[in-house]
mmCIF file with all atom_site columns, C-alpha atoms in Angstrom:
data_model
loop_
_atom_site.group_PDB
_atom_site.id
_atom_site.type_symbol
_atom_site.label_atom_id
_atom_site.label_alt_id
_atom_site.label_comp_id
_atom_site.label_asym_id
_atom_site.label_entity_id
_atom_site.label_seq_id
_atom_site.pdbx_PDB_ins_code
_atom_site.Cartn_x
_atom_site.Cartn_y
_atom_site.Cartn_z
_atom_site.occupancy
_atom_site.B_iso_or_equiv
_atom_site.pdbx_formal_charge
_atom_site.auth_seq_id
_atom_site.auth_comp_id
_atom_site.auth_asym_id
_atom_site.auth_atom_id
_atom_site.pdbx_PDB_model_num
ATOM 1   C CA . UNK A 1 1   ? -4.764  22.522  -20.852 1.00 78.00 ? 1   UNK A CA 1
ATOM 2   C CA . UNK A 1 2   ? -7.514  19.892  -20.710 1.00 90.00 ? 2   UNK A CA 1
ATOM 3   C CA . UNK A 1 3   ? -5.606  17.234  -18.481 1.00 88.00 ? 3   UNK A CA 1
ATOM 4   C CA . UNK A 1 4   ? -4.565  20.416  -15.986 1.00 90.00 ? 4   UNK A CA 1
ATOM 5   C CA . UNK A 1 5   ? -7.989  21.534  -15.815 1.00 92.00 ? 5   UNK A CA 1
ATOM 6   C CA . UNK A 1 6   ? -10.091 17.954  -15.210 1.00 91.00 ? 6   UNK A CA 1
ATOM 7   C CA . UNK A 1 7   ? -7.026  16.684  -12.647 1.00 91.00 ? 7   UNK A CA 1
ATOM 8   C CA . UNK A 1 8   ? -8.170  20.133  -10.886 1.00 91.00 ? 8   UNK A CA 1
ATOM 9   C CA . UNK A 1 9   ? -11.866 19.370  -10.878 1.00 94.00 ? 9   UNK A CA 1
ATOM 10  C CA . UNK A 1 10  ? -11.456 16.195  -9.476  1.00 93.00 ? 10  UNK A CA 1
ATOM 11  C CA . UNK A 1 11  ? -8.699  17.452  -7.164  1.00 92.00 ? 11  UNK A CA 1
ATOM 12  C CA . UNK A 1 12  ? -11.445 19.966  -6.047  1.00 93.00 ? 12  UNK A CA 1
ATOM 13  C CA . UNK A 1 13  ? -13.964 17.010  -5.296  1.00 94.00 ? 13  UNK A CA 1
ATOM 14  C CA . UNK A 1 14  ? -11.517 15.906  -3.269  1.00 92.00 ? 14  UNK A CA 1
ATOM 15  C CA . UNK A 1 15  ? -10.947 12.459  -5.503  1.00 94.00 ? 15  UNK A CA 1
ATOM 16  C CA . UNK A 1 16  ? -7.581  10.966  -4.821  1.00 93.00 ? 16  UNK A CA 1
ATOM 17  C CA . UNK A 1 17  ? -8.411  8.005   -6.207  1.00 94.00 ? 17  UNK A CA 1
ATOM 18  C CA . UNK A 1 18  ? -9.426  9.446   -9.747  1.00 94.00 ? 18  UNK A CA 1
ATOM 19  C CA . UNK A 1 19  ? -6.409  11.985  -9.659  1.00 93.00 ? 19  UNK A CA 1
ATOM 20  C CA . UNK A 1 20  ? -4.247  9.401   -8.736  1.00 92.00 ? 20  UNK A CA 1
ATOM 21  C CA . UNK A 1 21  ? -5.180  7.306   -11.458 1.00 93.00 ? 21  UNK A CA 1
ATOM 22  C CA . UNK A 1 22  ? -4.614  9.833   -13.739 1.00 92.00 ? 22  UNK A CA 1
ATOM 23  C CA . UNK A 1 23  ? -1.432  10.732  -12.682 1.00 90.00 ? 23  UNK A CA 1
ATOM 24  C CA . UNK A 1 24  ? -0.035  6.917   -13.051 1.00 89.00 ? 24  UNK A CA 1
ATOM 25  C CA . UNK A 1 25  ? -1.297  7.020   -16.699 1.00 89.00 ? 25  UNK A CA 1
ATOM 26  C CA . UNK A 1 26  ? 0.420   10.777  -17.315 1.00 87.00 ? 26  UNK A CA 1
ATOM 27  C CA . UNK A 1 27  ? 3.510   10.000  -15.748 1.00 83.00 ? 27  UNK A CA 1
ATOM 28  C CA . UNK A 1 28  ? 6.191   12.123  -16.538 1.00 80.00 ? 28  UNK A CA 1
ATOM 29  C CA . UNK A 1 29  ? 4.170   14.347  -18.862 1.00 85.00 ? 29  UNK A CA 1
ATOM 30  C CA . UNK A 1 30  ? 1.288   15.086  -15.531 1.00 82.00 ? 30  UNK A CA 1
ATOM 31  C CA . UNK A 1 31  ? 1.293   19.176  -15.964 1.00 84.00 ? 31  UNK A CA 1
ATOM 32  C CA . UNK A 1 32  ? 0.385   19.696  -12.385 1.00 85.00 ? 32  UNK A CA 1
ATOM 33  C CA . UNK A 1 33  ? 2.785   20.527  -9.177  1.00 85.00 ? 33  UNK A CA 1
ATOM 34  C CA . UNK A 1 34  ? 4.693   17.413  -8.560  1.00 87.00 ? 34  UNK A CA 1
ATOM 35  C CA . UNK A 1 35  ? 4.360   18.207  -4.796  1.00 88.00 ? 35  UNK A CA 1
ATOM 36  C CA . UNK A 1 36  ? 0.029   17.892  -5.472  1.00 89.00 ? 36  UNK A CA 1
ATOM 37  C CA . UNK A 1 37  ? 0.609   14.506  -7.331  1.00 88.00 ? 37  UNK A CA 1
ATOM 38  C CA . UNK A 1 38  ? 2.851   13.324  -4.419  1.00 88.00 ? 38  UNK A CA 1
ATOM 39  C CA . UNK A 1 39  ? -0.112  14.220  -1.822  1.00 91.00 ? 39  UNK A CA 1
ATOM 40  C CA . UNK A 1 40  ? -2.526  12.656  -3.933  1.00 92.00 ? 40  UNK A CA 1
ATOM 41  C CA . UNK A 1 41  ? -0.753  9.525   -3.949  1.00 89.00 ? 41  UNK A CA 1
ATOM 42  C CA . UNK A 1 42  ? -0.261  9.813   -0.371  1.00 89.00 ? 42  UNK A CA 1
ATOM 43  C CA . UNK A 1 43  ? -3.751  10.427  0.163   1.00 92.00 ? 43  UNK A CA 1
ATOM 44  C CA . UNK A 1 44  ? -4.783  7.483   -2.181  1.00 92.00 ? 44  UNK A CA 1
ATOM 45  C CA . UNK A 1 45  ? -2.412  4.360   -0.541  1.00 90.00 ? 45  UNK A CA 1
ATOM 46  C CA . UNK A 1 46  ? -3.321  5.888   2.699   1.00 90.00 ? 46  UNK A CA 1
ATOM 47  C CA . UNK A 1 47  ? -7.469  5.566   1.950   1.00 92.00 ? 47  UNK A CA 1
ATOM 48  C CA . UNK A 1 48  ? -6.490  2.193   0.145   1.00 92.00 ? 48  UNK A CA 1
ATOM 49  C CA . UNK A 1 49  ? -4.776  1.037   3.658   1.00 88.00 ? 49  UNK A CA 1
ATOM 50  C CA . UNK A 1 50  ? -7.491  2.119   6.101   1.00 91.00 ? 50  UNK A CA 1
ATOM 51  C CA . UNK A 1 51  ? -9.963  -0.004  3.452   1.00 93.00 ? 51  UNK A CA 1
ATOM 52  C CA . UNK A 1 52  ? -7.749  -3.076  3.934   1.00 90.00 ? 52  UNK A CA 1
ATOM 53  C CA . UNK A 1 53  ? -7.341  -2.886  0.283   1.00 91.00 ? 53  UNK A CA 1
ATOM 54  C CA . UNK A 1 54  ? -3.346  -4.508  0.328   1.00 86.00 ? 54  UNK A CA 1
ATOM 55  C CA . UNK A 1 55  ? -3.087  -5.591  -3.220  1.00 90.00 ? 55  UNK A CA 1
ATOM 56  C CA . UNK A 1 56  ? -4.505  -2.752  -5.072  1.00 92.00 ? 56  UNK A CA 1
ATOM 57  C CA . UNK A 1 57  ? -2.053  -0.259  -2.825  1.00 89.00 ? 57  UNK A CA 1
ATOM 58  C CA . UNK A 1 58  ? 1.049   -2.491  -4.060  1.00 88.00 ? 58  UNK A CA 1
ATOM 59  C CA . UNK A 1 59  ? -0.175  -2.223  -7.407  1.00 90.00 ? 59  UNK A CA 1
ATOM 60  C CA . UNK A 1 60  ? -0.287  1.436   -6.935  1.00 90.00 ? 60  UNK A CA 1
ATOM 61  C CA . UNK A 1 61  ? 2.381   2.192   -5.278  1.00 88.00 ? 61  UNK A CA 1
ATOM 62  C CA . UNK A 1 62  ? 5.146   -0.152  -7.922  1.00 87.00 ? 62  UNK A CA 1
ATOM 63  C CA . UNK A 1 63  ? 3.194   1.998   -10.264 1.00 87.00 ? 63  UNK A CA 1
ATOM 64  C CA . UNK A 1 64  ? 4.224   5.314   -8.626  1.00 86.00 ? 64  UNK A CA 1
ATOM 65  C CA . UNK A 1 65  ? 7.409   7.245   -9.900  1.00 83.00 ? 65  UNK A CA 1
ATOM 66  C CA . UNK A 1 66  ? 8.089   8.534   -6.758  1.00 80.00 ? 66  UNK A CA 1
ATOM 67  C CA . UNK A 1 67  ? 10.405  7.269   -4.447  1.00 78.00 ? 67  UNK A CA 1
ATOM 68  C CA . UNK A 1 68  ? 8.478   8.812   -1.139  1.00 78.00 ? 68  UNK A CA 1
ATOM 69  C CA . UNK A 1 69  ? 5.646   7.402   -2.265  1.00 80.00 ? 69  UNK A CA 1
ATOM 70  C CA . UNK A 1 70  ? 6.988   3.807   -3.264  1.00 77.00 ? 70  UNK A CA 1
ATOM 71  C CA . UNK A 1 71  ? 9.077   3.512   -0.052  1.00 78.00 ? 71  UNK A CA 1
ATOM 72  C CA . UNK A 1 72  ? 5.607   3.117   2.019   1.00 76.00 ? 72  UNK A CA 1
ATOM 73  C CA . UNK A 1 73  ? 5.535   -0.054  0.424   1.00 74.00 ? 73  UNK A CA 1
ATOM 74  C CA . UNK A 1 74  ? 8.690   -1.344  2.350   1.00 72.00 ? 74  UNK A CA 1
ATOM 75  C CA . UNK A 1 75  ? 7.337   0.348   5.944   1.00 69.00 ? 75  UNK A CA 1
ATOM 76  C CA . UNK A 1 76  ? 4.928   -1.303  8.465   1.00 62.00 ? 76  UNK A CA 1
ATOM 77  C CA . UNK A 1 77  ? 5.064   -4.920  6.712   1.00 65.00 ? 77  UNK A CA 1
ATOM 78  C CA . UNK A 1 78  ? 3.886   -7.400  9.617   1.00 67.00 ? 78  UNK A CA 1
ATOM 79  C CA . UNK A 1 79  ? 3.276   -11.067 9.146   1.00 70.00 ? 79  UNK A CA 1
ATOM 80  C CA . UNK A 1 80  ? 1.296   -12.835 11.923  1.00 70.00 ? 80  UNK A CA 1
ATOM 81  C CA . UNK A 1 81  ? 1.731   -16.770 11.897  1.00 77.00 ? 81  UNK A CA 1
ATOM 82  C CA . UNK A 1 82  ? -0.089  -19.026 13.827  1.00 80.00 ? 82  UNK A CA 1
ATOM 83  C CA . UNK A 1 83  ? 1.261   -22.841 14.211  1.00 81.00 ? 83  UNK A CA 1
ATOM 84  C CA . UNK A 1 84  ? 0.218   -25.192 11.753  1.00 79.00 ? 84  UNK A CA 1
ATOM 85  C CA . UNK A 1 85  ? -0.469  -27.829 14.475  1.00 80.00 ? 85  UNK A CA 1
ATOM 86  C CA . UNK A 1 86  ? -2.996  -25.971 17.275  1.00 86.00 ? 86  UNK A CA 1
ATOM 87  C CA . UNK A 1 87  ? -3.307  -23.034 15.388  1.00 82.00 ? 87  UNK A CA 1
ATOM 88  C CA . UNK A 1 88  ? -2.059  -20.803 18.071  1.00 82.00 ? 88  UNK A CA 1
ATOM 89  C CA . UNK A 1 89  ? -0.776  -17.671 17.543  1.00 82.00 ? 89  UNK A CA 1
ATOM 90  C CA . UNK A 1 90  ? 3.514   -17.404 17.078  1.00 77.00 ? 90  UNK A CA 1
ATOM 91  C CA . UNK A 1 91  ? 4.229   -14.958 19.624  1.00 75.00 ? 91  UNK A CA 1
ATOM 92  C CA . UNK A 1 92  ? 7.995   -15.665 19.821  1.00 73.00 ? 92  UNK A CA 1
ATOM 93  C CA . UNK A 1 93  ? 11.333  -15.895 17.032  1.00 65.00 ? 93  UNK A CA 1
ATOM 94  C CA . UNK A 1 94  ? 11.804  -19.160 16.783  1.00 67.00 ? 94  UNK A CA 1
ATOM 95  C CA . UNK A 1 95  ? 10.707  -22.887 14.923  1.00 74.00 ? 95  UNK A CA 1
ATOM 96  C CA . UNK A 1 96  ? 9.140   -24.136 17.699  1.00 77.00 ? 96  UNK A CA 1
ATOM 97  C CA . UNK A 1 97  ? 5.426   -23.428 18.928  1.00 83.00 ? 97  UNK A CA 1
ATOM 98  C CA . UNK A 1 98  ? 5.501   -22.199 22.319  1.00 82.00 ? 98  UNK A CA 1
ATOM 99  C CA . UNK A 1 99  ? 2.115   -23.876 23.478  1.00 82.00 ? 99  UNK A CA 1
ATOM 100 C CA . UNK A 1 100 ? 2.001   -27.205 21.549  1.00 87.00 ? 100 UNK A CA 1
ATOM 101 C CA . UNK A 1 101 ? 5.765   -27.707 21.324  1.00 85.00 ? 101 UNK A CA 1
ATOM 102 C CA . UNK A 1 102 ? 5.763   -28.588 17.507  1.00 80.00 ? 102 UNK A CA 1
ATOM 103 C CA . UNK A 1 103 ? 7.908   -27.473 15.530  1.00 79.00 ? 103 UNK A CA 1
ATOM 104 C CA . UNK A 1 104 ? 7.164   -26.263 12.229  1.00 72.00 ? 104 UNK A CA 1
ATOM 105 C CA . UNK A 1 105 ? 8.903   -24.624 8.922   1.00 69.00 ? 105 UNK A CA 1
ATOM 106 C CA . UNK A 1 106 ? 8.520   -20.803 8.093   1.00 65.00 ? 106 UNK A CA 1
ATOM 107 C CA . UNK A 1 107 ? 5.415   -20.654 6.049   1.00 60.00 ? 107 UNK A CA 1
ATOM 108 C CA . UNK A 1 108 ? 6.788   -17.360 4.144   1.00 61.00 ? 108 UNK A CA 1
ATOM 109 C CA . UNK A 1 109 ? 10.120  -18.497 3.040   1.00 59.00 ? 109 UNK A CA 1
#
């Protein structure tokens, strides 16, 4: 097969981000070892993540069949606020800024 034999050149190069690619297009009909695809999309959010590349990892991983794979998306999500008033980081729960005394409204919600 064509498709089997190009996802295993690239998969030799070591090119998660090609394989990967390819995979999300194939979907269901990918003819390689589910177990490879999984790694490559492992492999692929995990380069995207040490690149700082947020969006295009979401993108990839609500675009990822696998439920391994898409529950990364729902692990290790920090949000760092600082106050709106001195700009100071918000160290502490709470709606009040623990070094100017302001308070202020969650930023997220």
């Amino acid at each position: 097969a064509p498709v089997k034999s190009l996802l295993g050149y690239y998969a030799a190069k070591g090119d998660v981000q090609t394989c990967a690619t390819i995979a999300l297009v194939l979907g269901n009909k990918n003819p390689m070892d589910m177990g490879l695809v999984r790694q490559w999309f492992h492999s692929y959010v995990d380069l995207l993540h040490r690149m700082q590349m947020w969006n295009a990892s979401t993108e990839i991983l609500r675009g990822c069949t696998f439920l391994s794979v898409r529950a990364l998306n729902k692990t290790s999500t920090t949000i760092h606020m600082n106050c709106g008033h001195c700009l100071k980081p918000l160290i502490k729960a709470g709606w009040m800024c623990e070094h100017c005394k302001q308070m202020f409204a969650c930023a997220v919600c």
